XYZ file of C-alpha atoms in Angstrom:
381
model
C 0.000 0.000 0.000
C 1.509 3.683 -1.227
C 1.778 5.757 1.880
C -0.037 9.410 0.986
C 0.957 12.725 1.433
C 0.347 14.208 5.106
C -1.626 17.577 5.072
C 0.970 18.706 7.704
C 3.186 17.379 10.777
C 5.785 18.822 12.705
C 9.291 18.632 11.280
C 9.231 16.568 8.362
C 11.068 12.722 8.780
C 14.430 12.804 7.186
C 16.219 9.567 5.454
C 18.443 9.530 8.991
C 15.553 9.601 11.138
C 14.352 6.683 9.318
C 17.361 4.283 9.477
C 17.746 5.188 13.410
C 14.056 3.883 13.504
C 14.701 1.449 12.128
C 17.977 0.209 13.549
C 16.528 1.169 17.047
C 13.434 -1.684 15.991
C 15.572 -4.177 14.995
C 18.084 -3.684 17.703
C 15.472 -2.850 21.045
C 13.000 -5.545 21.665
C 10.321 -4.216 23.658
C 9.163 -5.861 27.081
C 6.586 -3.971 29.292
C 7.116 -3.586 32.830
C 3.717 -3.008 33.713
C 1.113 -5.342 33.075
C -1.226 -4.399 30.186
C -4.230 -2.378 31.207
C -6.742 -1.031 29.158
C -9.458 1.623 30.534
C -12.574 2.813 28.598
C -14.528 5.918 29.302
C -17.428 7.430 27.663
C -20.038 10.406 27.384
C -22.823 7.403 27.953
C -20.934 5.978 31.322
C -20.955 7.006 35.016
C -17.816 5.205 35.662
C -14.474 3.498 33.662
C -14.700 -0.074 32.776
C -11.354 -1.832 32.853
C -10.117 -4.930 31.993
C -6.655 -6.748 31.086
C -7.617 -7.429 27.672
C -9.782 -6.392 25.015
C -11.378 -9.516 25.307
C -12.580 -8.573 29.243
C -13.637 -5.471 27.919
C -15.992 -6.706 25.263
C -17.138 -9.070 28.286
C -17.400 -6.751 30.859
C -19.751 -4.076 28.388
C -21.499 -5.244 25.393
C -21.515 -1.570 23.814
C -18.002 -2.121 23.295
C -18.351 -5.038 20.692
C -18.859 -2.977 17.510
C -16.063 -0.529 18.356
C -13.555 -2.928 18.989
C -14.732 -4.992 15.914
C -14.829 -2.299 13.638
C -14.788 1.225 15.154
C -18.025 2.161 15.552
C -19.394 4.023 18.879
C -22.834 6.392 19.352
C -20.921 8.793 21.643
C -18.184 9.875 22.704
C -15.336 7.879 23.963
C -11.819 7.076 24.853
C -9.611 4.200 25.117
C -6.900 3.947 27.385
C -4.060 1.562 26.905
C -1.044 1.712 29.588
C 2.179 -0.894 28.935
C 0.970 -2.446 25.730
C 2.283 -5.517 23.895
C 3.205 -5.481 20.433
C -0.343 -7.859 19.062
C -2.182 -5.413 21.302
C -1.060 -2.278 18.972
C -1.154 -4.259 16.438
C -4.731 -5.398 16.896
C -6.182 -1.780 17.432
C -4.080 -0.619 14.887
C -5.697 -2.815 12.891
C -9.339 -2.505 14.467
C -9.263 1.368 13.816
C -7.570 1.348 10.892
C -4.319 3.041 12.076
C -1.286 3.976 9.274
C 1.429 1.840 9.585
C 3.796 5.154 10.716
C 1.218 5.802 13.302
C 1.598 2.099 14.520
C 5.479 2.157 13.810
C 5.962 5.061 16.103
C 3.711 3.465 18.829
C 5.441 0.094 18.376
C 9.114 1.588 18.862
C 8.359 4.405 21.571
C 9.255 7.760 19.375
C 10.291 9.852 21.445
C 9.965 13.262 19.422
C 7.408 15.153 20.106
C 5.066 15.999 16.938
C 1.542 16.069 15.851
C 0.425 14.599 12.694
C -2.478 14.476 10.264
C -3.478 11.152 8.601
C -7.263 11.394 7.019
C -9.599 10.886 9.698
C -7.493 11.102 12.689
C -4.684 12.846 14.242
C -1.710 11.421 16.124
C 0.031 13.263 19.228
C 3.061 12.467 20.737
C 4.001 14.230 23.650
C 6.647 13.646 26.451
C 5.260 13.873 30.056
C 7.400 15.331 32.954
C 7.081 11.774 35.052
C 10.658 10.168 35.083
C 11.589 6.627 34.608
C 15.209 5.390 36.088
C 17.327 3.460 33.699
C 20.428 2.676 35.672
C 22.783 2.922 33.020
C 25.483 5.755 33.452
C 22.990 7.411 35.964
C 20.643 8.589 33.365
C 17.295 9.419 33.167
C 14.667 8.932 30.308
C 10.651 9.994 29.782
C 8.522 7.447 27.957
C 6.317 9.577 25.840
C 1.871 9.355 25.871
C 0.761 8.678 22.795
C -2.542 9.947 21.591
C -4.827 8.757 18.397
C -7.681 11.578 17.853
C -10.989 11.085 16.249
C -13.630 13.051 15.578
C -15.810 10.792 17.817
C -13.338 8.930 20.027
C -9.198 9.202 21.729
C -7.223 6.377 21.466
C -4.453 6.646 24.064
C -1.290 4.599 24.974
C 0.852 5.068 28.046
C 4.028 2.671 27.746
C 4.278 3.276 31.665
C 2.040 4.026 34.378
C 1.540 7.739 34.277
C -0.906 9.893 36.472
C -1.386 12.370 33.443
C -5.048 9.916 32.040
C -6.655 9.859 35.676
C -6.015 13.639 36.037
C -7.974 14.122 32.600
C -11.146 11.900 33.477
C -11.270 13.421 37.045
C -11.067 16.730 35.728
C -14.299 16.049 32.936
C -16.234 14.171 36.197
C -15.905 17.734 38.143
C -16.655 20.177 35.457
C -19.403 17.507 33.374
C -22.113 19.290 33.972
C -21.465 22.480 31.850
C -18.484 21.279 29.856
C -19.134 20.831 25.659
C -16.957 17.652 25.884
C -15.511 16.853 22.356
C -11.953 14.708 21.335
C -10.209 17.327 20.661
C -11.165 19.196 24.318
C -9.686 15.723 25.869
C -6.118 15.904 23.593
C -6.307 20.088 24.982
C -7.031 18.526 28.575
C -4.295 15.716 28.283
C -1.460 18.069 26.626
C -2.327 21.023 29.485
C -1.936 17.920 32.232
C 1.137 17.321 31.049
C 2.613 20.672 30.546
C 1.301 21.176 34.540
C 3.909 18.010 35.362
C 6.664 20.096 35.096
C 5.674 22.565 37.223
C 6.860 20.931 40.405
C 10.564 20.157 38.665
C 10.999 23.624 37.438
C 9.868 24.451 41.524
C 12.302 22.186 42.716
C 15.000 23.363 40.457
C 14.229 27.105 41.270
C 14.164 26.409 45.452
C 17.736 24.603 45.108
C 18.828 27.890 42.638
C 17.622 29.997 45.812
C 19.393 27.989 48.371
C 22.636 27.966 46.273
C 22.537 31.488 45.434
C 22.457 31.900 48.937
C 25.447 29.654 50.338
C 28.106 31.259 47.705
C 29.700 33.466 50.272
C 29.504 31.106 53.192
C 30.902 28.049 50.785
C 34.393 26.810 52.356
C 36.797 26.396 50.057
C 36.395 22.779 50.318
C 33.237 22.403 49.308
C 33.630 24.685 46.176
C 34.138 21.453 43.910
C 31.117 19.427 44.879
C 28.747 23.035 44.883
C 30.341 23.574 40.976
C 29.472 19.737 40.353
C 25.584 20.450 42.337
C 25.817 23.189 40.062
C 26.105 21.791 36.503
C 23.725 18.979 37.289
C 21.435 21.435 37.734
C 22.118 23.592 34.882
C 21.647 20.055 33.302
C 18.389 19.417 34.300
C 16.882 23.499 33.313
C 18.272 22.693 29.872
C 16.458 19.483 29.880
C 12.993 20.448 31.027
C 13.783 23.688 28.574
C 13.908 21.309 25.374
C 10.972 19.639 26.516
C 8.741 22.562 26.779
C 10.102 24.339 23.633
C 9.020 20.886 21.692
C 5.633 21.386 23.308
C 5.256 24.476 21.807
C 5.556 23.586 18.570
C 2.625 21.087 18.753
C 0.496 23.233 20.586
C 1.109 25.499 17.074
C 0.312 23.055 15.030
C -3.019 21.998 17.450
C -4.310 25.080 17.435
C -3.606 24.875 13.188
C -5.679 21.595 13.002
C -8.557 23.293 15.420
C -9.329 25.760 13.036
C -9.033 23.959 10.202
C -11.453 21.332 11.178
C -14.245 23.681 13.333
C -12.577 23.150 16.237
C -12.995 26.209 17.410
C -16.318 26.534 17.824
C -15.581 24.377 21.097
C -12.581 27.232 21.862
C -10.188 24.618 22.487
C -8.409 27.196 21.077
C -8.834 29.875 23.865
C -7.822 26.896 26.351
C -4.419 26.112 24.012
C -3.224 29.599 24.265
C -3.704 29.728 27.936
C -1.394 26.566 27.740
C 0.914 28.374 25.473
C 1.500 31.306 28.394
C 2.039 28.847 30.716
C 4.525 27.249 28.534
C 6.011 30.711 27.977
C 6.097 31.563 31.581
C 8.117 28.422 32.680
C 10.449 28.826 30.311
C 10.986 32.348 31.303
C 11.456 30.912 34.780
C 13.871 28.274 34.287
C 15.693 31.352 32.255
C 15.722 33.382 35.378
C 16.865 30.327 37.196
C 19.432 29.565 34.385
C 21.351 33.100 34.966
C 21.307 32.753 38.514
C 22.883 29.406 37.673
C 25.170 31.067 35.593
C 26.192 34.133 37.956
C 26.399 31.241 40.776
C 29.120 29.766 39.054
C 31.292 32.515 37.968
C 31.015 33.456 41.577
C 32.450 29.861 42.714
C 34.789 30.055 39.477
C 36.251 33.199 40.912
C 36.615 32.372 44.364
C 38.228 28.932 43.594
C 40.701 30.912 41.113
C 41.270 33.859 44.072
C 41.907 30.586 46.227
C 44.290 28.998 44.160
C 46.313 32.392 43.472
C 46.045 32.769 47.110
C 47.762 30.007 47.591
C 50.146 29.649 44.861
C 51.453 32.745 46.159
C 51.945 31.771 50.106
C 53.955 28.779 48.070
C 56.340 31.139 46.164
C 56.816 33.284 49.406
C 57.717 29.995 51.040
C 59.840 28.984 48.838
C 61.440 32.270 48.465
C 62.503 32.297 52.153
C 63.787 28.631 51.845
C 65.786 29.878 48.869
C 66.749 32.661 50.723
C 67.740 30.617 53.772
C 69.574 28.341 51.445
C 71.693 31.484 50.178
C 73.105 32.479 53.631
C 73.809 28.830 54.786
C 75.830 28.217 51.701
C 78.406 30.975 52.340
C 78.726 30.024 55.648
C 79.201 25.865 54.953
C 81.775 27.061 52.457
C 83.867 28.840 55.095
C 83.661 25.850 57.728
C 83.947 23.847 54.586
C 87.379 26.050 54.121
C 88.647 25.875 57.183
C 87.982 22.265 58.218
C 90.561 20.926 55.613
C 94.290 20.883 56.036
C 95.048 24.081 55.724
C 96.559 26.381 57.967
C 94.285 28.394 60.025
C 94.650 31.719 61.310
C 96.460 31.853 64.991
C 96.880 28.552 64.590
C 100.857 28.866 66.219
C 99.514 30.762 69.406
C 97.633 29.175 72.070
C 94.875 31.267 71.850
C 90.995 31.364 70.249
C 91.547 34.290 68.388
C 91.670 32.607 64.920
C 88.564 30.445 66.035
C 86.519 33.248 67.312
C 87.841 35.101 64.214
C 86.213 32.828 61.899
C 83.136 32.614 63.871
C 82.801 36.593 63.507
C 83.003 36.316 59.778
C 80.399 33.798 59.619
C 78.148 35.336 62.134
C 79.088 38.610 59.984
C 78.015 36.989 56.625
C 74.814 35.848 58.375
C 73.472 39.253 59.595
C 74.451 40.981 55.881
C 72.278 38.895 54.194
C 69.658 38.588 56.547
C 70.032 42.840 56.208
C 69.561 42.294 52.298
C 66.714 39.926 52.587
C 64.638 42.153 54.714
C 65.621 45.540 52.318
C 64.121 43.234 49.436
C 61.203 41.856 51.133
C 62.751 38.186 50.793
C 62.144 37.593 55.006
């Protein structure tokens, strides 16, 4: 089957993006940690119904049957999928008539964020703020929520357990009454769920800014190394969460695009995607705020470790200039005991007396205070 031409997406998929798909397929092979859980909501339900399989759901509500034969549904509804296998996409790809680069993406976890337009439905791929450990180097990764938009129905997949799907279906239980409850409105409601995620890291990140902006003049010079190092992980993470949220931007763009091309706005989804869009705009002009205090932090640590470290390459020079120093008037004086210790004939040495001894001790004693004289004149001692 010819793939057709998309009406639009964000960033168009380059020859290189497709061999790194495909050599991440061939190379990952995908095991979910979480059992598989599918949840189905509707406009005609008081309550979820959830099952393990599609099988339990057809079981569990007769409704169901012709939508998960072939699609159909009287009303409104949404579909729920967290931890997936591979025959479970495949089977609703199949049941809904997905396009194989819808399925591919789903199927491989894409991680770009993007929006995209195939015929009667639109496909959203969006990276939440929830964090998954991967133990390898220390790293951390986001599993993105994917999102398959009809005009009648959502068809959602969470490759982890997220909190982002229950937020959504609370939030249309408190405000059903007067809410004009469409697809699209639950895509706005999931995207503005997840752009709220990050509002706790970018919190977190700006209360540890505070604290270290704080502790820079009371910072012993010990410590200076493992604040730079608290530092840069931090200035790690704003640029992280600052990527994130400037690829959410762009499909929030192109959402508000496909509203108004399609009559969306008569539900003014669009009003609620520009309220998303400030909010987007004003944590990214926080974490910039937080990124020059970052910034100023560090110069200030930079300097003081440098002001350190000249510090105390100079108490080393002046230490060493007194041992050299020291060095110079012993010298002298071994030579002339040196001198005198051979067999040689020393001064007074046919009298009986200590003149010649406490003649030689004079000189040395002599030698000892002129130089300590020129050391002190030249700021040596």
């Amino acid at each position: 089957m010819k793939p057709f031409k998309l009406p639009w997406r964000v960033g168009p998929r380059s020859a290189k993006d497709t061999r790194s798909i495909t050599n991440e397929k061939e190379s990952q092979d995908y095991r979910p940690s979480e059992p598989t859980h599918f949840n189905f909501f509707s406009s005609q339900l008081d309550s979820c119904v959830e099952a393990s399989t599609i099988d339990g759901l057809k079981a569990l509500y007769d409704p169901l049957c012709p939508l998960l034969e072939d699609g159909t549904y009287p009303g409104l509804w949404w579909l729920d999928v967290t931890a997936p296998s591979e025959d479970d996409i495949e089977t609703l790809s199949r049941i809904f008539n997905l396009h194989p680069l819808t399925t591919e993406d789903i199927k491989i976890r894409e991680n770009r964020e993007k929006i995209e337009a195939f015929g009667p439905y639109y496909f959203l791929s969006l990276r939440p703020a929830l964090r998954v450990e991967t133990y390898v180097g220390a790293r951390t990764s986001t599993v993105n929520v994917y999102a398959v938009v009809f005009r009648n129905g959502v068809l959602s997949f969470s490759m982890e357990g997220n909190p982002h799907v229950g937020h959504v279906r609370n939030r249309i239980r408190e405000h059903q009454s007067h809410l004009s409850l469409t697809s699209d409105w639950i895509c706005y409601a999931l995207i503005d769920d997840i752009v709220d995620g990050f509002a706790p890291f970018i919190n977190q990140v700006e209360s540890g800014v505070e604290t270290m902006e704080d502790s820079v003049s009371i910072t012993r010079p010990d410590d200076i190394g493992l604040a730079l190092q608290q530092i840069y992980k931090s200035r790690k993470e704003v640029l992280h969460i600052r990527q994130l949220l400037n690829d959410k931007t762009d499909v929030i763009r192109c959402f508000a695009r496909h509203c108004e091309a399609f009559g969306a706005s008569l539900s003014q989804v669009t009003l609620y995607l520009s309220d998303i869009q400030d909010h987007v705009l004003t944590m990214i002009a926080n974490l910039d705020a937080a990124e020059q205090m970052l910034s100023r932090g560090q110069s200030k640590y930079l300097s003081q470790l440098s002001f350190d470290s000249t510090r105390m390459r100079n108490q080393i020079m002046h230490a060493l200039g007194r041992l050299t120093m020291i060095a110079g008037i012993i010298v002298p004086c071994q030579f002339v005991t040196g001198l005198f210790g051979m067999n040689v004939t020393v001064p007074g040495e046919d009298k009986k007396t200590l003149d010649g001894w406490f003649s030689i001790l004079g000189i040395i004693l002599a030698l000892i205070l002129l130089f300590i004289t020129i050391a002190r004149k030249l700021r040596f001692l």
